[in-house]
Amino acid sequence: MAPNEAGDELVFFVNGKKVVEKNVDPETTLLMYLRRKLGLCGTKLGCGEGGCGACTVMISKYDPFRKKILYPLQSELCNREIKWGQIHVPDIPDMERIAKSHGSQCGFCTPGIVMSMYTLLRNNPEPHMEDIEDAFQGNLCRCTGYRPILEGYRTFAKDMNCCGRVANGTGCCGSGKENTMNGGCCGGKANGPGCCMNGKEDSMTITSSNLFNSSEFQPLDPTQEPIFPPELMTQSNKQHKQMCFKGERVMWIQPTTLNELVALKSQYPNAKLVVGNTEVGIEMRLKNLLYPVIIAPAWIPEMNAVQHTETGITIGAACTLKSVEEVMRKAVADLPEYKTEIFKAVLEQLRWFAGPQIRNVAAIGGNIMTASPISDLNPVLMASGSKLTLVSKEGKRTVTMDEKFFTGYRKTIVKPEEILLSVEIPYSKKGEYFSAFKQASRREDDIAIVTCGMRVLFKDGTSRVEEIKLSYGGMAPTTVLALKTCKELTGRDWNEKLLQDASRLLSGEMDLSPSAPGGMVDFRRTLTLSFFFKFYLTVLQKLSKSGTKTVSEPIPSNYISATELFHKDPIANAQLFQEVPKGQAVEDMVGRPLVHVSAVKQASGEAVYCDDIPHYENELYLTLVTSTKAHAKILSVDASEAQSVPGFVCFVSAKDVPGSNATGIANDETVFAKDVVTCVGHIIGAVLADTQEHSRRAAKAVKIKYEELKPIVTIQEAIEKQSFFKDIKRIKKGDVKKGFEESDHILEGEMYIGGQEHFYLETHCALAVPKGEDGEMELFVSTQNPMKTQEFAANALGVPSNRVVVRVKRMGGGFGGKETRSTILSSVVAVAAFKAGRAVRCMLDRDEDMLISGGRHPFLGRYKVGFMKNGKVKSLEVSYYSNGGNSVDLSHGVMDRALLHLDNSYNIPNVSSVGIVCKTNLPSNTAFRGFGGPQGMMIAECWMSDLARKCGLPPEEVRKLNLYHEGDTTHFNQKLEGFTLQRCWDECLSSSNYHARKKLIEDFNKQNRWKKRGMSIIPTKFGISFTVPFLNQAGALVHVYTDGSVLLTHGGTEMGQGLHTKMIQNACQTILKRLEPIKQSNPKGSWEDWIKTAYESCVSLSATGFYRIPDVGYNFEKNEGKPFSYFSYGVACSEVEIDCLTGDHKNIRTDIVMDVGTSLNPAIDIGQIEGAFVQGIGLFTMEELRYSPEGNLYTRGPGMYKIPAFGDIPTEFNVSLLRDCPNSKAVYSSKAVGEPPLFLSASVFYAIKDAIYAARKESGLTEVFRLDSPATPERIRNACVDTFTKMCPSAEPGTFKPWCVRV
């Protein structure tokens, strides 16, 4: 049937209001439509690939096949055509709870999280805590550390209690009963003196653990939810008709019958079939692919049917993964256990398959036909011998998913005109066992590194193999069967000899080229053996339980944990802080846990971010044109093809800059590259067009010719070629040579610390509005640095700074990434607006942002440390190298701080250090939370950890021995005053129940061969002040208007850290003093009365404030001065468990004690500590930037770059603010809190290293070993040397070209 040429109507409801759209462009995503057409800007663009949850909505729809209303969660980035559905953006209790429980910091992710919770409650008004945690698998947050979100939403849980443990049971904070592993509340002080539940630490100090009062929350009333529109119910019962929507490039057809679908596929054999559009939409958006015809078969009854047959369950290809999960779960509950082995494996894979937003819309047929080599399900379907029914005009045929099904990378035997109608997943038989395994960089919502399905069928009543199939993903361009191995194992008995032979055979058959795409070759090869070993043990255990008599050996008791599927206990936590003193005035807000001033607006989506600003008339959209080469001469730039794109306005380049094209902190960058590019992502030009879609297409049409030059990509290459930025810094103290001579031992080594992407949820965004006179320009920018934004834009425009106004309301996260690098976009947008004479807007896509804006500096540290037999450090020689990228930016400041923190918290009498910034052809690296401090301290903890091992002493004792004391002098000759670290250390040891748990960990490790636990306690000492003296100043201006309202203007920017909230808490004392006589003369008057009287009495209602930190300044050459005003201190103790076979780890518990002085706002300060800590978990255990040898960044979005998710935080997460430690150097005795806690997450890294030591000991390895950061599953598994790793030896470096390099 020919599609309707005139186009069809799209009918849906948004928040109860009917919307009718004609001539919809299929390339318009729901996100774009809601934001631009309906002005619903609460829904955010975070990544553009359904990986962060910022664009989450709930689309309720009537399912005609199941005859019920569904409330599925969805990502709005799927180009979905909805005829009968209702989109909700609610005003409900879960908004209030996330706000008042301090679960919103920058707020950019908050509406998406609210929608996830809202959807869960619509489907299940009384969820369990596990349901709540599962609901957030598709949501990311970069600020909060997730704990307060879960804490707030725990109040909805049916099994809610005080701390996350079983109420008043073992381990509960109110029970007094210690958990055998976790030590109980407050280190075992439950309900005694100093317990968090008691409320009193001593007679002088009141301690609290209540950051919010849940009794104040409005109750959830499901009866008050909007009903599903009756009109849609009526239409749903009518006969569907085929629908067609045509855009500029794409036609979308939605047939209603199988015959229509078959006819369309015959007419358009190359058309893509989509249900959820979770793959095709990404390919079109991010891979620049175009599919002119898209067919949506979601309404075809046969493709939505589920049938139970004699041999298995047949599932329609259009069934969503969520519905497949429901079918499988019911089958497992209803059918005999022996028939459901395969179904259980499907469920295990779906458990970790993407997030709910994707599972709710993605179809099983799409997963199969995408033919991804790392598909989670295809190995299961292949190993189980699932059957696929295909249909075309020629009729139906059935094929088995076997080794012939996939013919090449993303290719199958399915003919272009054929359609996958259904898949039959078979029942398992008696004597048949099935397992599925997956290893990814992150447990939740992550693509597989290696995945597999494994099936074995035994001869009746024996352990002799009748059939075996081992299928792997991630080991070839397709999903593959290990045919040779399976053939050799058939007919063999299931015993140790079979295991050995299988491992040997698999290591040969599942081989990979050392240059294989995706890298991690040794790890992937080892995983194939590890997975089979897990399967072998699992089957051995099941055979033993089944009573099979021919099982030759039982599974050893210390091997049993290797067969356990991953599980995580419910989150538990305690947050302790010092309450304000008795007698503090009620109106005095300082020290109280006030809610973030914008939290409610952020939760409701009302908070305005840069791209939420309404569009100006005739506004243009800008898309950058960037270099695809790391180092090259530009031979030509041809924008002629771009001009043919609809809506194209102009191309902007260096010749259009009216002022200076030179820019950057060191004036060593350009607004636009002119003759040479020095990194992939170097901005060459920009395209202006009427819409974002048109500007994107036009930018991709710009053709650039290069003459390539040899790039320098890695630190090692820079060292070899002596490519360094000038200004090499050194710090020397004492006599290093003599110190080494006096030492009992000398240890030498090196450590590499990878970089880190900021991954603020709101990417760089700028809007420039020319004012039409005197070159004036108004810039709305998501930046931490309005001053440099103004200065650089004015410089590029050739006007004085006073002609450029920069406005920053708030940012959706920053973390240092918007300190200077935001200017590379804002200056371009300003120049473009000048040229066009019209407002110009640009918000970078996530892949663009990650490509061009740089991140945390990768570091290489080389050290030589001399120490005594008791572990006392005598002398240290250390060299730090950082990868600065292609410009100076802030790299010298970062290196300065690294050198000033090379001691972490340890007194080293003799030090010689040098810091070198490498100049490479990568985008310039920049500021990031901690600003070099974490890298400097991490290397200190590396040698401290190793020397403790060399001495054979407990690491905590060696660390304690070397800690500074009050009055000691640092290696940069600053005296330590108000040194509270010893108190933090002792309190953390006590509250974590360290020594008792250490003994339990030792027992656990003796009882488990393939799971190991480790624990580490790590201190931090973080200097507060800028090392550039003139930056240590700030000003503020307060206006009180005649109606009593107050305007506070200050030099800081709000990016979620609660700065505005704290500023409001610290109201201006100057004006209050001026009002004192007026208040005394009218004590019963209102604030408005007093202000009116003051105005009429000509009393100034404005006040300015200015402060500079006194006596700060340091000279590196002389090693004298005072670089820091004071120090923030903290200690963290973390316990982890690793899977020695896969490299997986889980964070069991963390206890933090942090000195923040006298807290201005405990809720915000604890939020900063938790957020920094979890960001540090990412830095040290998960987040890995991967570059090609040519300097091209592979990890450009959440699909490949993994930040911590909800499931990655410690299961038990306790934070305590040190009591009675006022800081005389800052306002209200407070301390800085944003950056210092991040390094405490090194405790997780060194706990992992501790666990790896236990694993290596099983293989007879006790010597010190190198573990670089981050401690990814790959590094953990490779470090746990055993039989399997030895069977997969590494290729000799230099004999191959690696897929990626360590920069």
PDB file of N, CA and C in Angstrom, residues 639-664:
ATOM      1  N   ALA A 639      33.465  25.439   2.216  1.00  0.00           N
ATOM      2  CA  ALA A 639      32.125  25.434   2.816  1.00  0.00           C
ATOM      3  C   ALA A 639      31.030  25.486   1.757  1.00  0.00           C
ATOM      4  N   SER A 640      31.385  25.278   0.477  1.00  0.00           N
ATOM      5  CA  SER A 640      30.399  25.436  -0.602  1.00  0.00           C
ATOM      6  C   SER A 640      29.253  24.429  -0.500  1.00  0.00           C
ATOM      7  N   GLU A 641      29.568  23.192  -0.143  1.00  0.00           N
ATOM      8  CA  GLU A 641      28.520  22.175  -0.025  1.00  0.00           C
ATOM      9  C   GLU A 641      27.570  22.493   1.121  1.00  0.00           C
ATOM     10  N   ALA A 642      28.105  23.116   2.165  1.00  0.00           N
ATOM     11  CA  ALA A 642      27.269  23.476   3.319  1.00  0.00           C
ATOM     12  C   ALA A 642      26.207  24.503   2.933  1.00  0.00           C
ATOM     13  N   GLN A 643      26.519  25.317   1.955  1.00  0.00           N
ATOM     14  CA  GLN A 643      25.586  26.377   1.555  1.00  0.00           C
ATOM     15  C   GLN A 643      24.295  25.828   0.962  1.00  0.00           C
ATOM     16  N   SER A 644      24.329  24.595   0.495  1.00  0.00           N
ATOM     17  CA  SER A 644      23.133  24.010  -0.111  1.00  0.00           C
ATOM     18  C   SER A 644      22.197  23.406   0.929  1.00  0.00           C
ATOM     19  N   VAL A 645      22.620  23.344   2.169  1.00  0.00           N
ATOM     20  CA  VAL A 645      21.768  22.812   3.234  1.00  0.00           C
ATOM     21  C   VAL A 645      20.680  23.836   3.553  1.00  0.00           C
ATOM     22  N   PRO A 646      19.417  23.422   3.662  1.00  0.00           N
ATOM     23  CA  PRO A 646      18.341  24.385   3.985  1.00  0.00           C
ATOM     24  C   PRO A 646      18.654  25.143   5.269  1.00  0.00           C
ATOM     25  N   GLY A 647      18.370  26.437   5.280  1.00  0.00           N
ATOM     26  CA  GLY A 647      18.543  27.239   6.486  1.00  0.00           C
ATOM     27  C   GLY A 647      19.947  27.751   6.718  1.00  0.00           C
ATOM     28  N   PHE A 648      20.893  27.385   5.835  1.00  0.00           N
ATOM     29  CA  PHE A 648      22.275  27.846   6.000  1.00  0.00           C
ATOM     30  C   PHE A 648      22.326  29.368   5.899  1.00  0.00           C
ATOM     31  N   VAL A 649      23.105  29.997   6.784  1.00  0.00           N
ATOM     32  CA  VAL A 649      23.254  31.458   6.762  1.00  0.00           C
ATOM     33  C   VAL A 649      24.671  31.857   6.380  1.00  0.00           C
ATOM     34  N   CYS A 650      25.670  31.359   7.133  1.00  0.00           N
ATOM     35  CA  CYS A 650      27.046  31.719   6.797  1.00  0.00           C
ATOM     36  C   CYS A 650      28.037  30.793   7.496  1.00  0.00           C
ATOM     37  N   PHE A 651      29.261  30.853   7.033  1.00  0.00           N
ATOM     38  CA  PHE A 651      30.372  30.138   7.653  1.00  0.00           C
ATOM     39  C   PHE A 651      31.292  31.166   8.292  1.00  0.00           C
ATOM     40  N   VAL A 652      31.702  30.904   9.512  1.00  0.00           N
ATOM     41  CA  VAL A 652      32.534  31.847  10.265  1.00  0.00           C
ATOM     42  C   VAL A 652      33.905  31.228  10.494  1.00  0.00           C
ATOM     43  N   SER A 653      34.956  31.991  10.278  1.00  0.00           N
ATOM     44  CA  SER A 653      36.319  31.478  10.480  1.00  0.00           C
ATOM     45  C   SER A 653      37.218  32.607  10.953  1.00  0.00           C
ATOM     46  N   ALA A 654      38.520  32.347  10.966  1.00  0.00           N
ATOM     47  CA  ALA A 654      39.489  33.309  11.520  1.00  0.00           C
ATOM     48  C   ALA A 654      39.410  34.667  10.838  1.00  0.00           C
ATOM     49  N   LYS A 655      39.115  34.696   9.534  1.00  0.00           N
ATOM     50  CA  LYS A 655      39.082  35.981   8.815  1.00  0.00           C
ATOM     51  C   LYS A 655      37.915  36.871   9.256  1.00  0.00           C
ATOM     52  N   ASP A 656      36.960  36.279   9.998  1.00  0.00           N
ATOM     53  CA  ASP A 656      35.801  37.052  10.459  1.00  0.00           C
ATOM     54  C   ASP A 656      35.986  37.644  11.848  1.00  0.00           C
ATOM     55  N   VAL A 657      37.133  37.384  12.481  1.00  0.00           N
ATOM     56  CA  VAL A 657      37.364  37.890  13.832  1.00  0.00           C
ATOM     57  C   VAL A 657      37.715  39.379  13.733  1.00  0.00           C
ATOM     58  N   PRO A 658      36.875  40.261  14.285  1.00  0.00           N
ATOM     59  CA  PRO A 658      37.140  41.700  14.149  1.00  0.00           C
ATOM     60  C   PRO A 658      38.294  42.202  15.006  1.00  0.00           C
ATOM     61  N   GLY A 659      38.565  41.489  16.105  1.00  0.00           N
ATOM     62  CA  GLY A 659      39.655  41.889  16.989  1.00  0.00           C
ATOM     63  C   GLY A 659      40.834  40.963  16.836  1.00  0.00           C
ATOM     64  N   SER A 660      41.279  40.393  17.944  1.00  0.00           N
ATOM     65  CA  SER A 660      42.440  39.501  17.917  1.00  0.00           C
ATOM     66  C   SER A 660      41.988  38.043  17.894  1.00  0.00           C
ATOM     67  N   ASN A 661      42.620  37.258  17.027  1.00  0.00           N
ATOM     68  CA  ASN A 661      42.329  35.830  16.974  1.00  0.00           C
ATOM     69  C   ASN A 661      43.101  35.064  18.041  1.00  0.00           C
ATOM     70  N   ALA A 662      44.078  35.737  18.674  1.00  0.00           N
ATOM     71  CA  ALA A 662      44.847  35.093  19.748  1.00  0.00           C
ATOM     72  C   ALA A 662      44.043  35.144  21.044  1.00  0.00           C
ATOM     73  N   THR A 663      44.065  34.052  21.783  1.00  0.00           N
ATOM     74  CA  THR A 663      43.276  33.981  23.011  1.00  0.00           C
ATOM     75  C   THR A 663      43.921  32.984  23.956  1.00  0.00           C
ATOM     76  N   GLY A 664      43.272  32.737  25.092  1.00  0.00           N
ATOM     77  CA  GLY A 664      43.777  31.762  26.056  1.00  0.00           C
ATOM     78  C   GLY A 664      44.464  32.416  27.234  1.00  0.00           C
TER      79      GLY A 664
END
